PDB file of C-alpha atoms in Angstrom:
ATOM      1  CA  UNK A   1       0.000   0.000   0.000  1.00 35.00           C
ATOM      2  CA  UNK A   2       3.034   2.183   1.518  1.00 41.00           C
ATOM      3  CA  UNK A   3       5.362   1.783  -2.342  1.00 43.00           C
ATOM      4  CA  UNK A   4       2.016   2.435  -4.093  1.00 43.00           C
ATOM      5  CA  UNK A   5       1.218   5.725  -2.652  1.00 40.00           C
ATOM      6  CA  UNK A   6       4.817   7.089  -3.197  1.00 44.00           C
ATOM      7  CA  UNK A   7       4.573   6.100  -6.906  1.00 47.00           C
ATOM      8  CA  UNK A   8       1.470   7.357  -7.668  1.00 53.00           C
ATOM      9  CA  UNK A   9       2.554  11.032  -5.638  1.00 76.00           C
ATOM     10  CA  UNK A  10       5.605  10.702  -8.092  1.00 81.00           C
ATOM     11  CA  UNK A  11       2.961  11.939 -10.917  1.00 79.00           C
ATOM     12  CA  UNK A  12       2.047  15.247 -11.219  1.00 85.00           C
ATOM     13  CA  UNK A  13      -0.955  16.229  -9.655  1.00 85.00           C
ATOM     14  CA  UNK A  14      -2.192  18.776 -13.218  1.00 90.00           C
ATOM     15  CA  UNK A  15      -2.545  15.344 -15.029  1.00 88.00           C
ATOM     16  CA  UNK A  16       0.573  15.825 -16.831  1.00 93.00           C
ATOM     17  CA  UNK A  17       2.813  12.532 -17.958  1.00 94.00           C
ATOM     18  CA  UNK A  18       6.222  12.912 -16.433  1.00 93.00           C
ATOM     19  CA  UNK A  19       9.742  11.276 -15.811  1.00 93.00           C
ATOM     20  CA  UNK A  20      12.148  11.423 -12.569  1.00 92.00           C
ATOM     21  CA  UNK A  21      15.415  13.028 -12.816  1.00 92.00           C
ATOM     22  CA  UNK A  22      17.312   9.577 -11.253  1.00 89.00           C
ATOM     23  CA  UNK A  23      20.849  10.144 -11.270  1.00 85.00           C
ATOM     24  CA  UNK A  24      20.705   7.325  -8.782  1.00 80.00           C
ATOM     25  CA  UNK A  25      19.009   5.124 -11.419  1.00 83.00           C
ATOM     26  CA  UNK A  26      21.395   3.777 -14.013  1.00 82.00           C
ATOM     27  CA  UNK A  27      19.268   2.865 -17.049  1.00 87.00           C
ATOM     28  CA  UNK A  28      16.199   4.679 -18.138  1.00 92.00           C
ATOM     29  CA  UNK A  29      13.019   2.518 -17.294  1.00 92.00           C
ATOM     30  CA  UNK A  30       9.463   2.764 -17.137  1.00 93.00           C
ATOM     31  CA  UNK A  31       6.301   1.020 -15.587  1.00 91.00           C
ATOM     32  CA  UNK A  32       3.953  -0.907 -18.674  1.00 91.00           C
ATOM     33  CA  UNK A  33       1.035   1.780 -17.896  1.00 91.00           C
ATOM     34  CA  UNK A  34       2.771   4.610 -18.123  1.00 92.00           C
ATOM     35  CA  UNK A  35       4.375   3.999 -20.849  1.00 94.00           C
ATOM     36  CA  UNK A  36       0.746   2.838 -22.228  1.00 94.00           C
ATOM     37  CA  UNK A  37      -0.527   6.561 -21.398  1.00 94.00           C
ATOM     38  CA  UNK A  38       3.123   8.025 -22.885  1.00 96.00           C
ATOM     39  CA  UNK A  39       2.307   6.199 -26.241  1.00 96.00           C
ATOM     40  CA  UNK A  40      -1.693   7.192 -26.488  1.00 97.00           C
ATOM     41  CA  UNK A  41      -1.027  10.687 -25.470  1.00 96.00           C
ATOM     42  CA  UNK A  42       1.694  10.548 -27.907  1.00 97.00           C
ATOM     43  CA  UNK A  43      -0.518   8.821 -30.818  1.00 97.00           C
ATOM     44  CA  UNK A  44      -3.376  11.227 -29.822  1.00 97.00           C
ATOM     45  CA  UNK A  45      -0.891  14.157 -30.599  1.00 96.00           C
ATOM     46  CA  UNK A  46       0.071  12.897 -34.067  1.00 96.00           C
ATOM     47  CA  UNK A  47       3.245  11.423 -33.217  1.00 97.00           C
ATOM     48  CA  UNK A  48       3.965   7.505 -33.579  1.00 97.00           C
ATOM     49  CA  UNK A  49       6.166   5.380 -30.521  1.00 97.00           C
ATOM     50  CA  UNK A  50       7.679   2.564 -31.582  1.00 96.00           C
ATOM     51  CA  UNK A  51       8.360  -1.283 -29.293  1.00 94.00           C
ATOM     52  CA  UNK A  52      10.622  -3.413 -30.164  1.00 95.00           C
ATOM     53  CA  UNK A  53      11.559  -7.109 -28.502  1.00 95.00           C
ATOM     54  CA  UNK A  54      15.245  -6.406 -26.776  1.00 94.00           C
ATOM     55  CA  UNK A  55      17.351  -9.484 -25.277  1.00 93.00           C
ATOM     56  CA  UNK A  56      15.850  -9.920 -21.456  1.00 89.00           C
ATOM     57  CA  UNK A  57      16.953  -7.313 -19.165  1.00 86.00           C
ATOM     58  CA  UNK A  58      16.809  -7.598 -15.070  1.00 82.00           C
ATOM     59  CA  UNK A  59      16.131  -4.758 -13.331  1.00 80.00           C
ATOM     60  CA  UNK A  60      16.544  -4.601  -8.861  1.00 73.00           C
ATOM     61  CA  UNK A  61      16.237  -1.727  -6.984  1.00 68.00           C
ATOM     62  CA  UNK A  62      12.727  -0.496  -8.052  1.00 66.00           C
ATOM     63  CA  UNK A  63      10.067  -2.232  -5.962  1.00 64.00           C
ATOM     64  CA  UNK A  64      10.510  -5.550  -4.355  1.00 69.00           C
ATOM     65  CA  UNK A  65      13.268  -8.404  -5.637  1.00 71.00           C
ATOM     66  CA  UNK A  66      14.519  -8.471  -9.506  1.00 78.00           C
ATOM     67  CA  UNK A  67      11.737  -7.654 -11.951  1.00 80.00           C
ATOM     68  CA  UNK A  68      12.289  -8.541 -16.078  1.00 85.00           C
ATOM     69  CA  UNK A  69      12.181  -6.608 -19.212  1.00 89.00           C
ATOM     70  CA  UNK A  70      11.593  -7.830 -22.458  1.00 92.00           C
ATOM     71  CA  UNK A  71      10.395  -4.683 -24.681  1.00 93.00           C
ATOM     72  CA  UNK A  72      11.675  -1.590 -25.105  1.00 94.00           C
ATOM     73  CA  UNK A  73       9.703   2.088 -26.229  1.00 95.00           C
ATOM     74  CA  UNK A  74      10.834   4.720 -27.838  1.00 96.00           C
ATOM     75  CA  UNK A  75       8.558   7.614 -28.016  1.00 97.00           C
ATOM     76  CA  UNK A  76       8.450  11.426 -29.298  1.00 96.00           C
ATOM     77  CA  UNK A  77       7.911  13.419 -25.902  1.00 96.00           C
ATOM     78  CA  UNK A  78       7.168  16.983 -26.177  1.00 95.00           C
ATOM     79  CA  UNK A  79       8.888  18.547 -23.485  1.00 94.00           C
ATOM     80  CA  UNK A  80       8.980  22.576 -22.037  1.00 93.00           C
ATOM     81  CA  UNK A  81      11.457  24.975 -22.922  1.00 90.00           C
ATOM     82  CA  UNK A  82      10.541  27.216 -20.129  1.00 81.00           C
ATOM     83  CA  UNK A  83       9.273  29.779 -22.942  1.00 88.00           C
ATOM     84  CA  UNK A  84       5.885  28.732 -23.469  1.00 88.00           C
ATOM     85  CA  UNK A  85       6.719  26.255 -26.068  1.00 92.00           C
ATOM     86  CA  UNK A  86       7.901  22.476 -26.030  1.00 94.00           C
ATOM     87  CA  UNK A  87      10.279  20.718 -28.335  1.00 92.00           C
ATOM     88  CA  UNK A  88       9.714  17.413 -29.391  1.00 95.00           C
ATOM     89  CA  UNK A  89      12.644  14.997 -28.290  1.00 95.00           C
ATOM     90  CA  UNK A  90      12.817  10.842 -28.267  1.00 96.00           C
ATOM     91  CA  UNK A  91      12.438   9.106 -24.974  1.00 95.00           C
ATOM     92  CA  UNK A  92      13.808   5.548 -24.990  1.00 95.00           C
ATOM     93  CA  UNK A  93      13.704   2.833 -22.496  1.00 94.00           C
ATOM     94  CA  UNK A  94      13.002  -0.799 -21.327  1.00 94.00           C
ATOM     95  CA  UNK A  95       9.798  -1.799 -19.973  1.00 93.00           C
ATOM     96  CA  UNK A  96       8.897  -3.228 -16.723  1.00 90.00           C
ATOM     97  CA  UNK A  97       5.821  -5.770 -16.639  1.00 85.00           C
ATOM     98  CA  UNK A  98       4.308  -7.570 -14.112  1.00 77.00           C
ATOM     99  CA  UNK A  99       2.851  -6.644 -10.736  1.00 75.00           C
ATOM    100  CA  UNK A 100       5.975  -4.322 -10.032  1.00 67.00           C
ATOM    101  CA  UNK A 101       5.776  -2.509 -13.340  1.00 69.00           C
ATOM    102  CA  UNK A 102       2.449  -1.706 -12.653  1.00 71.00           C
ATOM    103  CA  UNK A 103       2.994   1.291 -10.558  1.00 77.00           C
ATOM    104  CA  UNK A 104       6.667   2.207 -11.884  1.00 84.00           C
ATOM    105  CA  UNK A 105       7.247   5.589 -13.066  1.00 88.00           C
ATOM    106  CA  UNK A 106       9.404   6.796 -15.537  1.00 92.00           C
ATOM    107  CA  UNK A 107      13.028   6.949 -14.686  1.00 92.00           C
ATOM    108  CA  UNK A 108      15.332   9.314 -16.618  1.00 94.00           C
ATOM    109  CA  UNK A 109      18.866   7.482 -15.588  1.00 90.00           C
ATOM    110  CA  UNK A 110      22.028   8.874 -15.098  1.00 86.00           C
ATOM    111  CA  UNK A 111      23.215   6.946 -18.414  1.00 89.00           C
ATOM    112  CA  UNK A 112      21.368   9.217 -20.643  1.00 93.00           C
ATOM    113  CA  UNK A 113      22.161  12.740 -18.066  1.00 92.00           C
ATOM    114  CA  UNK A 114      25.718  11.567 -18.660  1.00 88.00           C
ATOM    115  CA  UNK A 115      25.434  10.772 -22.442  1.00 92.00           C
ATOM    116  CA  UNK A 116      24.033  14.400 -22.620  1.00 93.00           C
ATOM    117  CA  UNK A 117      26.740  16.011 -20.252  1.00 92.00           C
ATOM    118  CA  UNK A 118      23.094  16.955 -17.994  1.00 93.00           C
ATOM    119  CA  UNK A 119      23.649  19.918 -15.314  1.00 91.00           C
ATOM    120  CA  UNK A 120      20.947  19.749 -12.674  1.00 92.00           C
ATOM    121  CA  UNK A 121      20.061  23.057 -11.426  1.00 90.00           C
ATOM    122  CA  UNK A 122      18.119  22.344  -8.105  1.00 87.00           C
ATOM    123  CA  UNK A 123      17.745  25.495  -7.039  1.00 86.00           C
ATOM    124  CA  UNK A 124      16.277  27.062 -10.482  1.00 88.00           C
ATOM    125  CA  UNK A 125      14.412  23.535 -10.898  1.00 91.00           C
ATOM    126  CA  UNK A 126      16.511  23.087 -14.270  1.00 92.00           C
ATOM    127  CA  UNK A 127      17.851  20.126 -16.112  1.00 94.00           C
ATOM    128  CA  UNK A 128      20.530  21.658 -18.406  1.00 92.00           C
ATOM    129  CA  UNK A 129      21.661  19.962 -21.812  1.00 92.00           C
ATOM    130  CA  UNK A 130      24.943  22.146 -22.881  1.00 92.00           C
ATOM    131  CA  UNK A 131      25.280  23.111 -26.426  1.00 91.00           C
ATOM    132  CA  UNK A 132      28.414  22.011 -27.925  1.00 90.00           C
ATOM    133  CA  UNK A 133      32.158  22.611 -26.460  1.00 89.00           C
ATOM    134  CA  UNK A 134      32.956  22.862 -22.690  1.00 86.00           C
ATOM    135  CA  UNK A 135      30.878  23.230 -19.972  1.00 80.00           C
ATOM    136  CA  UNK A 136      31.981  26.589 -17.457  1.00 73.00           C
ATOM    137  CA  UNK A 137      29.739  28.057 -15.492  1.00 68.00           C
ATOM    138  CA  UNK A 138      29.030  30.382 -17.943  1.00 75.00           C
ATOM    139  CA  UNK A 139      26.327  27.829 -20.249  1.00 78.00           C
ATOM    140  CA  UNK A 140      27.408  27.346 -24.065  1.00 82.00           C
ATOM    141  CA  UNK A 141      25.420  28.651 -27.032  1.00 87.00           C
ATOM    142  CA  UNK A 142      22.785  25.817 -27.737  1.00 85.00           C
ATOM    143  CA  UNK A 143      22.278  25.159 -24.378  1.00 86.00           C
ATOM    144  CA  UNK A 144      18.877  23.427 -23.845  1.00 87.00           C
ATOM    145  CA  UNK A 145      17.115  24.800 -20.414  1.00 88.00           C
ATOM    146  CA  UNK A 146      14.503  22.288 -19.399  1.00 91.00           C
ATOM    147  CA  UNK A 147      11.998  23.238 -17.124  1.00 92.00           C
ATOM    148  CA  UNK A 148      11.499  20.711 -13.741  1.00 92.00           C
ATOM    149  CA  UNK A 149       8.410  20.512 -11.516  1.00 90.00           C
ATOM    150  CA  UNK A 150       8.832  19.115  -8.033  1.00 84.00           C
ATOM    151  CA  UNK A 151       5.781  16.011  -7.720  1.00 83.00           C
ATOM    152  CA  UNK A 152       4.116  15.403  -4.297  1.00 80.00           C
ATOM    153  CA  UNK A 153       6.685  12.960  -3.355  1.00 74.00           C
ATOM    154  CA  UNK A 154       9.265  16.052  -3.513  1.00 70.00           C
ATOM    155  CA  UNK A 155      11.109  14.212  -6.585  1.00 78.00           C
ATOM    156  CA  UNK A 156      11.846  16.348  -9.620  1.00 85.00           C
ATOM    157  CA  UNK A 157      10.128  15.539 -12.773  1.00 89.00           C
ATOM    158  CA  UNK A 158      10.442  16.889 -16.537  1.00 92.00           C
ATOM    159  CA  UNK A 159       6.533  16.748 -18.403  1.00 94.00           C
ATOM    160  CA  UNK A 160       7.156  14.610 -21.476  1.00 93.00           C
ATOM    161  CA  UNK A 161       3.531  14.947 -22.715  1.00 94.00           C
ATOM    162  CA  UNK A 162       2.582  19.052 -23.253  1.00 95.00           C
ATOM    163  CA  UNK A 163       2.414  18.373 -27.109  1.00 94.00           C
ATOM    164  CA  UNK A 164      -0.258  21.001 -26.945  1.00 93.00           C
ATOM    165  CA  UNK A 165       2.753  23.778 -26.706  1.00 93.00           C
ATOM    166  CA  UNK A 166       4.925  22.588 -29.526  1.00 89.00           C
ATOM    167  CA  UNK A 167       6.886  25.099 -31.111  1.00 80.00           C
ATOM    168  CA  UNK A 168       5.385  25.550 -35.102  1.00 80.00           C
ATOM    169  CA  UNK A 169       8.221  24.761 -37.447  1.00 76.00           C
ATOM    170  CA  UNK A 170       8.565  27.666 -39.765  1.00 78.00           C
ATOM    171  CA  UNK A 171      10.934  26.098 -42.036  1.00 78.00           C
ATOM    172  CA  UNK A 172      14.810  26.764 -41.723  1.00 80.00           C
ATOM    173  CA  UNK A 173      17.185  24.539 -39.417  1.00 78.00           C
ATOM    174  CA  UNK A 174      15.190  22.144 -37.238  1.00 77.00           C
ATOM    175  CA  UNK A 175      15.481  23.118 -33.231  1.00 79.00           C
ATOM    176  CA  UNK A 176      18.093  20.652 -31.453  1.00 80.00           C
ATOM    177  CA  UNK A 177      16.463  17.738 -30.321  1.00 85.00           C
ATOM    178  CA  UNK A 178      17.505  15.370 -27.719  1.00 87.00           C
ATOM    179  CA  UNK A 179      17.394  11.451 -27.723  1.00 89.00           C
ATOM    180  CA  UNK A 180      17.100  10.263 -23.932  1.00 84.00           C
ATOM    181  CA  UNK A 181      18.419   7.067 -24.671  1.00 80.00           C
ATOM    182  CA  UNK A 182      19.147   3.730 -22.587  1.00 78.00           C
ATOM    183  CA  UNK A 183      21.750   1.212 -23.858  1.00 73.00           C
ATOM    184  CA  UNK A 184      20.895  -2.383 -24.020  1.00 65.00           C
ATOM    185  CA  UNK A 185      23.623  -4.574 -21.528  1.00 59.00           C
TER     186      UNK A 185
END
């Protein structure tokens, strides 16, 4: 009763679809429902996710014991630049079934912060992508500034469903776009 209280306070409470910032979660990984809701909301939006089969993965440290994946998504998430508008990005990740999945959230894992060079701004309630070259305190051109919201539980989450605020493409050079991958083992 206890674990599913804390999961379901790890949603926002404005009905927005979200993922935690985990740095203490290695792989990105996601509960079957949500990522049910991720892919209708996403479909509903004009946008098409994608499974595929992937070799079987075990997963401990979310819920109770080991729990198994065998699929993974990969979905166009249309997340908030902080202006008003969202950009539409690729979220990517294994798939936890079963009684456990059932009330797993989203995990965004250190694996993809790190395979983005991520900067975590607690205090603004940021997650920072740099732009190309090196990182100083002073942020690169191209830096992407990602809005987070704190959930109930007092985690920090980044809304991967506000497709209703994505930026109009006016032609030129497409807006950077992130893929929040997870790597197979």
């Amino acid at each position: 009763y206890g674990e599913q209280v804390f999961h379901s306070s790890t949603q926002l409470t404005n009905g927005k679809l979200s993922v935690l910032v985990d740095c203490g979660a290695w792989s990105n990984i996601m509960g079957k429902p949500l990522a049910f809701k991720l892919a209708r909301r996403a479909k509903e939006s004009g946008h098409e996710p994608s499974e595929a089969k992937m070799p079987r993965m075990s997963v401990s440290g979310v819920g109770n014991g080991t729990q198994e994946c065998n699929w993974r998504v990969s979905v166009p998430i249309a997340v908030p630049t902080g202006t008003g508008s969202s950009l539409l990005h690729t979220l990517s990740m294994p798939i936890v079934e079963g009684q456990e999945g059932s009330e797993l959230p989203g995990l965004l894992g250190l694996q993809s912060l790190e395979m983005h060079r991520a900067v975590i701004d607690t205090h603004k309630r940021k997650l920072l992508i740099p732009g190309p070259g090196e990182v100083k305190y002073e942020l690169p051109p191209g830096t992407m500034e990602i809005p987070l919201e704190k959930a109930p539980s007092g985690h920090l989450v980044m809304v991967i469903d506000d497709y209703e605020n994505l930026a109009k493409t006016k032609g030129g050079l497409a807006p950077r776009s992130a893929h929040f991958l997870s790597m197979d083992p």
